[in-house]
Coordinates of C-alpha atoms in Angstrom, one line a residue:
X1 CA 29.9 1.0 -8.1
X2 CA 30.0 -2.6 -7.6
X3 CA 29.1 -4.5 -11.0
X4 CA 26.8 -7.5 -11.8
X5 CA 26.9 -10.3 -14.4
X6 CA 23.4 -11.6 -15.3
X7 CA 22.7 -14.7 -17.0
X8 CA 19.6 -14.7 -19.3
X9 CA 18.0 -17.8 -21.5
X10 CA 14.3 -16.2 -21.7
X11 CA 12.5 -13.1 -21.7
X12 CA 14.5 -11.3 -19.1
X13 CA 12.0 -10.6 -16.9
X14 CA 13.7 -10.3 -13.5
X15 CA 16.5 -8.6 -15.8
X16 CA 14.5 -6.2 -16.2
X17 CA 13.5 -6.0 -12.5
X18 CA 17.2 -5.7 -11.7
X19 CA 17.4 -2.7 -14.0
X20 CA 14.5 -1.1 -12.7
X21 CA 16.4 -1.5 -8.8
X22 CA 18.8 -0.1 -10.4
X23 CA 17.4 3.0 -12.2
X24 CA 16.1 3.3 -8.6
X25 CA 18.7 3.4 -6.9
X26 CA 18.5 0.0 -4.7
X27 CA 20.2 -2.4 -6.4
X28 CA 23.7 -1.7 -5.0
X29 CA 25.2 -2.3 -8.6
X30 CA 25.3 -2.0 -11.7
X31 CA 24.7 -4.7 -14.8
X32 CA 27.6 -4.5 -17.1
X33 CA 27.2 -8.0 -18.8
X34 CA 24.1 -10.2 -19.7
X35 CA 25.1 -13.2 -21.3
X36 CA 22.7 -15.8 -22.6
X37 CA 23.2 -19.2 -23.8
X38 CA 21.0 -18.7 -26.6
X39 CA 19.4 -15.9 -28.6
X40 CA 16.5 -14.2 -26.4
X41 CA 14.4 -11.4 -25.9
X42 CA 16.7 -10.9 -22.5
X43 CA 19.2 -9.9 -24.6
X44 CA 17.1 -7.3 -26.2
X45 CA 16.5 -5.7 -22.9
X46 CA 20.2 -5.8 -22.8
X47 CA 21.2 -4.1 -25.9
X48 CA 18.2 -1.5 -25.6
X49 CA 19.4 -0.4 -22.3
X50 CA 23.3 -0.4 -23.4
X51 CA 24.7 -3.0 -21.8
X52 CA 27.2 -5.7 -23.4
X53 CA 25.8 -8.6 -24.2
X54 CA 27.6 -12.4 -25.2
X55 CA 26.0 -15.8 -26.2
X56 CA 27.7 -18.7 -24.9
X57 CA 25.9 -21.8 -26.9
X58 CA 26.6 -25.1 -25.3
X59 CA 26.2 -26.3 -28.8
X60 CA 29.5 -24.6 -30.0
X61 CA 31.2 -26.9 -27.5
X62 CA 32.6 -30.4 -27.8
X63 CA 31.4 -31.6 -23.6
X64 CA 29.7 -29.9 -21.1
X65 CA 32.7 -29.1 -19.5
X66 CA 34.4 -27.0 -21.9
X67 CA 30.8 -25.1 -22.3
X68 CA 31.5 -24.0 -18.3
X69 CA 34.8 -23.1 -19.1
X70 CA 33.8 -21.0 -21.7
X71 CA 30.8 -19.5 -19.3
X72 CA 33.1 -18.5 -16.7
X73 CA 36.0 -16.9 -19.1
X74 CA 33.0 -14.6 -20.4
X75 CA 31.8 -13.2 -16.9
X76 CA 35.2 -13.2 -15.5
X77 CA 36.1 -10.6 -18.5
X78 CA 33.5 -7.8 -16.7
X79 CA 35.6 -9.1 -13.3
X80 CA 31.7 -9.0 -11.8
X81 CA 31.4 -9.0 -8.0
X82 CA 28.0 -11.1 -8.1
X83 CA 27.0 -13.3 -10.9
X84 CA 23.0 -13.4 -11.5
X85 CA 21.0 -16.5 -13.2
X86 CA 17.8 -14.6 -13.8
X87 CA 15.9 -17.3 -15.7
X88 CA 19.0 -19.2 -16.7
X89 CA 18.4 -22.0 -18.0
X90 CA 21.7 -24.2 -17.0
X91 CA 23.4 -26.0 -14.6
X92 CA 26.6 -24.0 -14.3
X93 CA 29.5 -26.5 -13.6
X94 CA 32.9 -26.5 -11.7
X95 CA 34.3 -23.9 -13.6
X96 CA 31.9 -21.2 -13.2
X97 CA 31.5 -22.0 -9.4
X98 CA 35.4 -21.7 -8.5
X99 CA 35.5 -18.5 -10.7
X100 CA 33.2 -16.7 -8.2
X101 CA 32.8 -18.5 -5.2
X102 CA 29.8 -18.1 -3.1
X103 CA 29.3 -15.1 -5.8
X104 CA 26.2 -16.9 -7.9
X105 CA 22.8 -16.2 -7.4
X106 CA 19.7 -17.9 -8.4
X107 CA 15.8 -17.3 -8.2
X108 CA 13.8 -20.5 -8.0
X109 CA 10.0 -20.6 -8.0
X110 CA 10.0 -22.6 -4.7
X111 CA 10.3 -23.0 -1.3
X112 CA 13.2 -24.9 -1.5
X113 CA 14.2 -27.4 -0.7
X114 CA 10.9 -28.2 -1.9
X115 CA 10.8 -28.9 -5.7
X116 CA 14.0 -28.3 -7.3
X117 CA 14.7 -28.9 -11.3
X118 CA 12.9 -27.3 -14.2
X119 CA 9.5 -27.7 -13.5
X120 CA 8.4 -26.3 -9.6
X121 CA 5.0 -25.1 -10.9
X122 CA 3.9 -28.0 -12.5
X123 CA 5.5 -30.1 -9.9
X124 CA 3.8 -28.3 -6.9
X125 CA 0.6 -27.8 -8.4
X126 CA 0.5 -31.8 -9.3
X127 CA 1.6 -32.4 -5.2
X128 CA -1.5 -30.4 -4.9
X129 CA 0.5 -28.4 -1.9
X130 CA -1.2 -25.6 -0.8
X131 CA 1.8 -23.3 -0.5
X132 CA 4.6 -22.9 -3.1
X133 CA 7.2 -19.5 -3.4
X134 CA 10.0 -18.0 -4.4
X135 CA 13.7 -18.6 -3.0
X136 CA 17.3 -16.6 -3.8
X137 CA 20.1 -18.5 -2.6
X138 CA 23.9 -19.2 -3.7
X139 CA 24.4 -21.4 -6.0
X140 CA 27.0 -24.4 -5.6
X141 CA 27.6 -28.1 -6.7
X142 CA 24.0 -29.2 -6.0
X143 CA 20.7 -28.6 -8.1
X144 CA 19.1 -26.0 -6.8
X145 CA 20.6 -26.6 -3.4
X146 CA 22.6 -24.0 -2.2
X147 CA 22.4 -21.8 0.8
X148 CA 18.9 -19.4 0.9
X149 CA 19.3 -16.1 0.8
X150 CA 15.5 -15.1 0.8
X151 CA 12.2 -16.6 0.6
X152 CA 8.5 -15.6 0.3
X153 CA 5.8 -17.9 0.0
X154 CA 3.1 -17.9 -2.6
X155 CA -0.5 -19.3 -1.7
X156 CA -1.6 -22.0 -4.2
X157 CA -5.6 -21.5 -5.0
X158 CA -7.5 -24.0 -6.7
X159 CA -8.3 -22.3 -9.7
X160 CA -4.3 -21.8 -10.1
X161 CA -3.2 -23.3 -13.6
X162 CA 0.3 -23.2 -14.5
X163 CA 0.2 -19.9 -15.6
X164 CA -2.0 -18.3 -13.4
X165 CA 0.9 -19.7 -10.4
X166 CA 3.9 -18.5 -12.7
X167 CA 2.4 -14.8 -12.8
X168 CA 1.9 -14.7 -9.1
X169 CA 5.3 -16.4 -8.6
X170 CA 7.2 -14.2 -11.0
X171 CA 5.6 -11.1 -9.3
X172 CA 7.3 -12.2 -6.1
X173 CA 10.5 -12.9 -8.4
X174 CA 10.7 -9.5 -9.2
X175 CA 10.5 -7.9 -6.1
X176 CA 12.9 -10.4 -3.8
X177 CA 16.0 -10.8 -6.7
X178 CA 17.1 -7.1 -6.5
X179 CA 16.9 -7.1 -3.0
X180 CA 18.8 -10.5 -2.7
X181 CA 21.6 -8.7 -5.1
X182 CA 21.6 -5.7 -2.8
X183 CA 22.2 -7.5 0.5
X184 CA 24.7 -9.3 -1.1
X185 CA 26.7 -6.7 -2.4
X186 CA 26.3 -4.9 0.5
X187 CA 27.7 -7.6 2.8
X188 CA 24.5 -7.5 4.5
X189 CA 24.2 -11.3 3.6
X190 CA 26.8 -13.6 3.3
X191 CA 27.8 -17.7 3.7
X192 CA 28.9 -18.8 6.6
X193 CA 29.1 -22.7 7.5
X194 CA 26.8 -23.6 4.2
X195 CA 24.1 -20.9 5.9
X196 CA 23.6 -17.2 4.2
X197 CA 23.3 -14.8 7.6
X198 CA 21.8 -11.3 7.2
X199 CA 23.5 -8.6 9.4
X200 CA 20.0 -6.9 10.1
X201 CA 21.7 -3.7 11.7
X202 CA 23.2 -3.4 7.9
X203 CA 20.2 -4.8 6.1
X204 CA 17.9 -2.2 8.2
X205 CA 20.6 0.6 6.3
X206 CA 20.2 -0.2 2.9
X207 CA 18.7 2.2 0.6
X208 CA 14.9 1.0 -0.2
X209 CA 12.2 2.3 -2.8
X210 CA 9.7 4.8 -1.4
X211 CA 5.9 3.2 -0.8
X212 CA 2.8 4.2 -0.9
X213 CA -0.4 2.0 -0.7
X214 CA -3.3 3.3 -2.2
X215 CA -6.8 1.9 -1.2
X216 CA -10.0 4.6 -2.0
X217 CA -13.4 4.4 -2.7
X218 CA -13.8 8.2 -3.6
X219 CA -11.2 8.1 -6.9
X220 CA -11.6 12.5 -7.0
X221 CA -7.9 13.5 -7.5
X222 CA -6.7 9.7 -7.7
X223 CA -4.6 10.1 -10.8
X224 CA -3.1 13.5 -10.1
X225 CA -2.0 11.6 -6.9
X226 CA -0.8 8.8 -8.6
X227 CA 1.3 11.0 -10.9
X228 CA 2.7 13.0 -7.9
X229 CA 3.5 10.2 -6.0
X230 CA 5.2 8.6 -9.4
X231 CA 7.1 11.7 -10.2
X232 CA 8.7 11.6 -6.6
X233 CA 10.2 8.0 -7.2
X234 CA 7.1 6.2 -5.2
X235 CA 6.0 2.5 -5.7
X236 CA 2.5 2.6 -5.7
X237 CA 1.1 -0.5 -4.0
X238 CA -2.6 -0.7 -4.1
X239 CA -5.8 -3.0 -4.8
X240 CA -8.7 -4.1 -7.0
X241 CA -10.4 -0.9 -8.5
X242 CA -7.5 1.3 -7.5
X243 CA -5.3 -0.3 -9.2
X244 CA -7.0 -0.4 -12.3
X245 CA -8.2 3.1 -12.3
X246 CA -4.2 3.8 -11.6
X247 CA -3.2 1.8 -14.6
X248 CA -5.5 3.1 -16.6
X249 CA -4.1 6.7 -16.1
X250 CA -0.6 4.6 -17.8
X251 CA 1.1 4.5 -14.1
X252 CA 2.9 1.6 -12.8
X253 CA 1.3 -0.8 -9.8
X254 CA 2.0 -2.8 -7.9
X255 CA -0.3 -5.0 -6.4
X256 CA -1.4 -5.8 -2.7
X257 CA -1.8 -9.8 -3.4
X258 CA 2.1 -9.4 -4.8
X259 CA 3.4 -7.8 -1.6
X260 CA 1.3 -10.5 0.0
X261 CA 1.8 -13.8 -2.0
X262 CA -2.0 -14.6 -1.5
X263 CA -4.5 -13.5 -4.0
X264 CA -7.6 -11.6 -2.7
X265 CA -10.5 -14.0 -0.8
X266 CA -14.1 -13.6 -0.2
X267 CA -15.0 -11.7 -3.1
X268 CA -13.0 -9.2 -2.2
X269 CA -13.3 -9.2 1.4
X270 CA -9.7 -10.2 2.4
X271 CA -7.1 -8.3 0.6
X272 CA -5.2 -6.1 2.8
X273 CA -5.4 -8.2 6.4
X274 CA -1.9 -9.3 6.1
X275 CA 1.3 -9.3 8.2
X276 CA 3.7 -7.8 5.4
X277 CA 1.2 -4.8 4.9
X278 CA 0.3 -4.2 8.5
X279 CA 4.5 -4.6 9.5
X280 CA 5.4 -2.2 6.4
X281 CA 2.9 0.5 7.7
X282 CA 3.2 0.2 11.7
X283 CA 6.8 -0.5 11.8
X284 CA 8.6 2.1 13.5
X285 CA 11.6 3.1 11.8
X286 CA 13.2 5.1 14.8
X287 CA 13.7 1.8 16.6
X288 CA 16.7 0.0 15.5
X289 CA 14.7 -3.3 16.7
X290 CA 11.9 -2.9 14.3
X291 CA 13.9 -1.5 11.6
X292 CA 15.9 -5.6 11.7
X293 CA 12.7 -7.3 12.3
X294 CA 11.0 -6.2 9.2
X295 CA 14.1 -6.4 7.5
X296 CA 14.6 -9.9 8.6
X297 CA 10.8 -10.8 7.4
X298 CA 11.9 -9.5 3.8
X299 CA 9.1 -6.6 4.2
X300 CA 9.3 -2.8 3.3
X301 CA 7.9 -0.1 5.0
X302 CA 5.4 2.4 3.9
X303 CA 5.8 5.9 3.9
X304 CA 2.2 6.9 3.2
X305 CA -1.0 5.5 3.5
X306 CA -3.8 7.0 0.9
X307 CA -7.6 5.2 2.4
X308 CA -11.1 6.6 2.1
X309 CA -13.8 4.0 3.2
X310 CA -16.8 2.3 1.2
X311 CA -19.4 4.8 1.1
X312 CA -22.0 3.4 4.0
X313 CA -23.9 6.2 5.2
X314 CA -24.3 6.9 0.9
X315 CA -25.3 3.4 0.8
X316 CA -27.8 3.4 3.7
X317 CA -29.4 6.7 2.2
X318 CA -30.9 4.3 -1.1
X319 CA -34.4 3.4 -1.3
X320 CA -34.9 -0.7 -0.3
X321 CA -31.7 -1.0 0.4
X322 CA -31.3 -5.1 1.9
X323 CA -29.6 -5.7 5.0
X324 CA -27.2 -7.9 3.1
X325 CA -26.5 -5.5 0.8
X326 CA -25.7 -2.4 2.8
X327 CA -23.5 -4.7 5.1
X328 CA -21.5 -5.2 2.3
X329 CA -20.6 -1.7 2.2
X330 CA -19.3 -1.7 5.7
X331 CA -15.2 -1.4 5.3
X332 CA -13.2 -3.4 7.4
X333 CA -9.7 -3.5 6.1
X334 CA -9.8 0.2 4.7
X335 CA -10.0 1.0 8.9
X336 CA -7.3 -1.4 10.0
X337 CA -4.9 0.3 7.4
X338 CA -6.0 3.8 8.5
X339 CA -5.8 3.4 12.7
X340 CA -2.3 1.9 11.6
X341 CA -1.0 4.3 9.9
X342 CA -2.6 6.9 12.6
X343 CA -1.0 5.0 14.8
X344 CA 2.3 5.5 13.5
X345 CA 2.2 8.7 12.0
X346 CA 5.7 9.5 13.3
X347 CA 6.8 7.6 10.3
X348 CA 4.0 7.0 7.9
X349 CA 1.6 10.0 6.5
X350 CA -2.2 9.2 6.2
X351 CA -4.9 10.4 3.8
X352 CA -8.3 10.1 4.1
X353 CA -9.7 13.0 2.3
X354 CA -9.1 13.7 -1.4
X355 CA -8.8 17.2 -0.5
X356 CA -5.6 16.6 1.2
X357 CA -3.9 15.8 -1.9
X358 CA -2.3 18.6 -3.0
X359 CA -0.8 19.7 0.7
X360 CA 0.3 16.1 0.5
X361 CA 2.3 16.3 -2.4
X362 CA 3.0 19.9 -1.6
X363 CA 4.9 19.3 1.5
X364 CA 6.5 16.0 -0.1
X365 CA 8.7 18.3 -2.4
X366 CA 11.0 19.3 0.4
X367 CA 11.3 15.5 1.3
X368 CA 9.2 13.5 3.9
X369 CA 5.9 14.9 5.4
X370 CA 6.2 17.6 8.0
X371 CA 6.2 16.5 11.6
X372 CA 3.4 18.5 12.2
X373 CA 1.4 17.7 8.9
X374 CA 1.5 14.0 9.7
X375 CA -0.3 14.6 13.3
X376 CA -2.7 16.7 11.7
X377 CA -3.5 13.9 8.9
X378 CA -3.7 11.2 11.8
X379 CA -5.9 13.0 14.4
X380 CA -8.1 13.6 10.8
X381 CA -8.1 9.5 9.9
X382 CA -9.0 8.7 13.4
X383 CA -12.0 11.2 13.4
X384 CA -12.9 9.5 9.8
X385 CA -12.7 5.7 11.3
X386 CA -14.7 7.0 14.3
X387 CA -17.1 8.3 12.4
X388 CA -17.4 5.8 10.1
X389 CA -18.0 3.3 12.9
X390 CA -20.4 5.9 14.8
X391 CA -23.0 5.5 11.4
X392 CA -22.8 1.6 11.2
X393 CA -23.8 1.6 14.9
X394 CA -26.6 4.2 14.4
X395 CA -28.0 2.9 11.0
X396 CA -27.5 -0.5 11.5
X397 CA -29.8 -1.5 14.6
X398 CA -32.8 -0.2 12.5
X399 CA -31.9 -2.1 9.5
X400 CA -31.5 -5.2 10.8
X401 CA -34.2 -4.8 13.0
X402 CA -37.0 -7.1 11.2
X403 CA -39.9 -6.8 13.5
X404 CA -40.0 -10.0 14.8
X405 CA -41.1 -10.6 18.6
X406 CA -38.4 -11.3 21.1
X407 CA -35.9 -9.5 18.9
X408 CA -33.0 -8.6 21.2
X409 CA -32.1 -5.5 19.4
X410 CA -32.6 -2.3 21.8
X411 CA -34.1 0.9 19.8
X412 CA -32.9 3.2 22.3
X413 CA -29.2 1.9 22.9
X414 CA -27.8 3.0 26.6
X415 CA -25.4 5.7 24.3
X416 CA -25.9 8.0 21.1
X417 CA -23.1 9.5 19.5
X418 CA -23.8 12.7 17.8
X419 CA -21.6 13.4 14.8
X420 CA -21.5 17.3 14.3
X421 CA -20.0 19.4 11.3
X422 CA -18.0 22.5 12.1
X423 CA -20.0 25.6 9.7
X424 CA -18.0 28.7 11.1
X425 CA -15.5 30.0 13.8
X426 CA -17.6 33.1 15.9
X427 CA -16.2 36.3 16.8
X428 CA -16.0 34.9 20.7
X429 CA -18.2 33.2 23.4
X430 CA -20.8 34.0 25.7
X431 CA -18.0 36.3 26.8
X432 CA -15.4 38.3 25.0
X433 CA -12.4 36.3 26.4
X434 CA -14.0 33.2 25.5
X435 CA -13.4 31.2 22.1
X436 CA -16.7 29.6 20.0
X437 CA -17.5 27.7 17.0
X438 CA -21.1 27.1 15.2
X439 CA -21.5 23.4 14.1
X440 CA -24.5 21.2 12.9
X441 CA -25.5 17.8 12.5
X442 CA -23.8 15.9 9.8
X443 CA -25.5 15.4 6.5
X444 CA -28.0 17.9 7.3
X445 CA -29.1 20.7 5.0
X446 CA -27.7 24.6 6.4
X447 CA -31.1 25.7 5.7
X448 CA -32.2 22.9 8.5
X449 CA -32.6 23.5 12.6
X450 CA -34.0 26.2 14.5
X451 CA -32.3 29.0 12.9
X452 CA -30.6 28.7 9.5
X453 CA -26.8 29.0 9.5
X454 CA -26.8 29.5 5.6
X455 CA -28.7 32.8 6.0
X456 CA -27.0 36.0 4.6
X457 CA -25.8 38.5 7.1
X458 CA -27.3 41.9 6.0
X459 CA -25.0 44.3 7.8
X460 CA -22.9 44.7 11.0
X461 CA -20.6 42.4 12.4
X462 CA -20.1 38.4 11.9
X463 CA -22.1 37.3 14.7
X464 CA -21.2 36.4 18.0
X465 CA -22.4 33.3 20.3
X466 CA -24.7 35.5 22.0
X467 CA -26.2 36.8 18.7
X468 CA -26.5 32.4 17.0
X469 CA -28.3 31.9 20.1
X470 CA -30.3 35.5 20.0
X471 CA -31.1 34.5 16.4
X472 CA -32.1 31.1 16.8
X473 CA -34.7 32.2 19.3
X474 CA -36.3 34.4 17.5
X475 CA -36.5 31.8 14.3
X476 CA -38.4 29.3 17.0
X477 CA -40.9 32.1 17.8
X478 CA -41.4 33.2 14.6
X479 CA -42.1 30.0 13.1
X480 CA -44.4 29.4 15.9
X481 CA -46.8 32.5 14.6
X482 CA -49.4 31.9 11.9
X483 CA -47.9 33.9 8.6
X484 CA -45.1 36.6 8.1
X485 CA -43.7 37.6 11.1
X486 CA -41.6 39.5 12.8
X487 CA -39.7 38.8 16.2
X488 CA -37.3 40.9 18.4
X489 CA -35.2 39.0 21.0
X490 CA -32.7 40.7 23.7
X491 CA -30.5 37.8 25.5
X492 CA -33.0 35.2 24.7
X493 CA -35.7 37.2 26.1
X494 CA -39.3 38.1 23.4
X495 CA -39.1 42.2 23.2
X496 CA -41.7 41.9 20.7
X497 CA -43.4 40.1 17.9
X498 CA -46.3 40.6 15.1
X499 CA -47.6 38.7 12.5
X500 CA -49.4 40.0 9.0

């Protein structure tokens, strides 16, 4: 296993995130030296997680020279294969930089060359760009000038603040240093006439963290999910309520607007409609030529896709309901991620019913979803987004409808689309050869319709086709008499009938 240096002068954050890669198995590497150039919480995080530590204060040394020295003859006693300045607070000098040649990586919160030096935020924020991010690159002679490794830019709102920008940036931070340190180790990246090239057949090979993104209305089962899904190694990747309801069961989340680098817009109305999310779910991993494009866009796929939509027809069903406030309720980016990952269920797995959980994580024991598990889940989400999208267009004409003359919306629309529920399979068809099924409208009551399909069966066989539509002829007559009656039907034909 290769081994990395790290270089610490704060809290240690993306210390931290290096050890979590490497707990999980992406990093490449392992940390077997931190060294700081003062006393610092990173060097906790160091000592709890048994790793050597050193402390190289430039105030023990005569000239800044002699500090580098020093710096270099500590790393160089681990005989690292990358060093790592994760919120290092120094210039390293000549020294350092011939010790490990085209070996030294930084994180910088910018797009560089774009605000270099100790202060990016404030810097960017008081340029009043609208776009700031984070950059890896090799570090050489020049202040924070050395070729980029990665970059992922950061959307600046105008409510940002200094910190508000440094949480979003070191979010980012977190996610693009370990996978910076992994390319480089792996030889995936590497300098080449002053310009870091990624081999993306190699890149596309690297081990990466399993995903799934998490988006529900309906929170049944959400934390036994979340717990499943944690206990096999997943990130979970998810947004606004679901996070917080995931958190709140003590799990770890990560969230869309961090995958993203642009915080949620429109109340809520923009948080998933990205290109890193939509890559990461309809990327197809079985084609070499996706597999380097994403990996050349520094995005990760997703390997399942957990979605149920905001509750519409629920919503339409209230009392007074506005037309504002039920259009509100229509989902837009909760389809988009579903078709997607319908789309692609060769490689991604798609929930859309909470009572699919447990087969999920069931059949995720033996590794990655059955071939035949995934179509099943897909040909389901596709039936959910259509009818999702067959309600809004039935409800919606008469809600927005508001009486006025000349209003150009058409009561009796050219087609209806009737949304049926499956109740039982029947013996057979008209004919013995010939399979059947009994359904009924969606959202009705069993004890609605011509003949009751929640009625108890007193004794002989389950019924047949022939005997439903027996059955529900004789309900019509009978309910056409006066009081308690009494009906006899032979292949839809009256036999005989009476009445108290």
């Amino acid at each position: 296993m290769k081994g990395i240096a790290v270089c610490v002068s704060g809290e240690g954050s993306n210390l931290r995130a290096l050890l979590a890669a490497q707990r999980h198995g992406t990093l490449g590497g392992t940390v077997t030296l931190v060294v700081a150039d003062r006393d610092c919480r990173g060097l906790e995080t160091a000592r709890d997680a048994g790793i050597p530590t050193g402390i190289v204060p430039p105030s023990a040394y005569p000239d800044r020279a002699s500090w580098d020295a020093a710096l270099a003859t500590a790393l160089a006693a681990v005989a690292p294969d990358i060093v790592v300045l994760a919120g290092f607070m120094r210039v390293v000098g000549p020294a350092t930089l011939a010790a490990f040649p085209d070996r030294i990586l930084n994180v910088h919160p910018s797009l560089l060359p774009a605000f270099p030096g100790t202060d990016a935020i404030g810097d960017a924020l008081a340029a009043g760009v609208r776009v700031t991010g984070v950059t890896v690159h090799v570090v050489d002679e020049s202040l924070d000038g050395g070729p980029i490794v990665l970059q992922q830019a950061v959307s600046i709102v105008p409510s940002d603040d200094d910190d508000a920008l440094l949480a979003r940036l070191h979010a980012v931070e977190h996610r693009l240093l370990p996978r910076a340190v992994a390319l480089m180790l792996a030889g995936a990246a590497a300098v080449e006439g002053g310009r870091v090239t990624i081999g993306a057949a190699r890149a596309a090979e690297l081990p990466h963290r399993r995903r799934a993104l998490i988006s529900v209305s309906d929170k049944t089962g959400l934390a036994d999910l979340g717990r499943g899904l944690a206990a096999l190694d997943f990130e979970l990747v998810s947004t606004g309520g679901t996070a917080r309801a995931l958190r709140e069961t003590g799990l770890a989340v990560t969230d869309v607007s961090t995958v993203t680098g642009s915080p949620e817009m429109l109340d809520g109305r923009v948080k998933t409609l990205h290109p890193r999310i939509a890559a990461g779910i309809l990327a197809d991993r079985r084609q070499a030529d996706h597999r380097a494009q994403i990996v050349a866009a520094g995005i990760e796929p997703f390997e399942v896709v957990v979605v149920n939509l905001y509750p519409f027809e629920v919503a339409s069903r209230r009392a007074g309901i506005a037309a504002d406030e039920l259009i509100e309720e229509i989902d837009i980016g909760g389809p988009t991620l579903v078709r997607a990952a319908a789309k692609n269920h060769a490689n991604v797995a798609v929930v859309t019913d909470p009572a699919r959980y447990p087969e999920l994580l069931a059949a995720m024991q033996g590794g990655i979803v059955p071939d035949a598990t995934r179509r099943s889940l897909a040909v389901e989400a596709f039936a959910h987004t259509a009818a999702y999208d067959s309600t809004i267009a039935r409800v919606l004409p008469a809600v927005l409808e508001d009486g006025s003359a000349g209003s150009s919306i058409d009561p009796f629309p050219p087609v209806l689309d009737l949304r049926l529920e499956r109740v039982e399979r029947l013996r057979y068809g008209e004919n013995p050869h010939q399979a059947a099924a009994l359904y009924r409208r969606s959202g009705t009551s069993s004890a609605s319709g011509p003949f009751a399909d929640g009625v108890r069966l007193l004794q002989g066989k389950a019924l047949s086709y022939n005997n439903i539509l027996d059955a529900s002829a004789a309900t019509a007559l009978a309910r056409d008499l006066r009081g308690p009656a009494v009906t006899i039907i032979k292949h839809l034909n009256p036999c005989g009938a009476a009445e108290a």
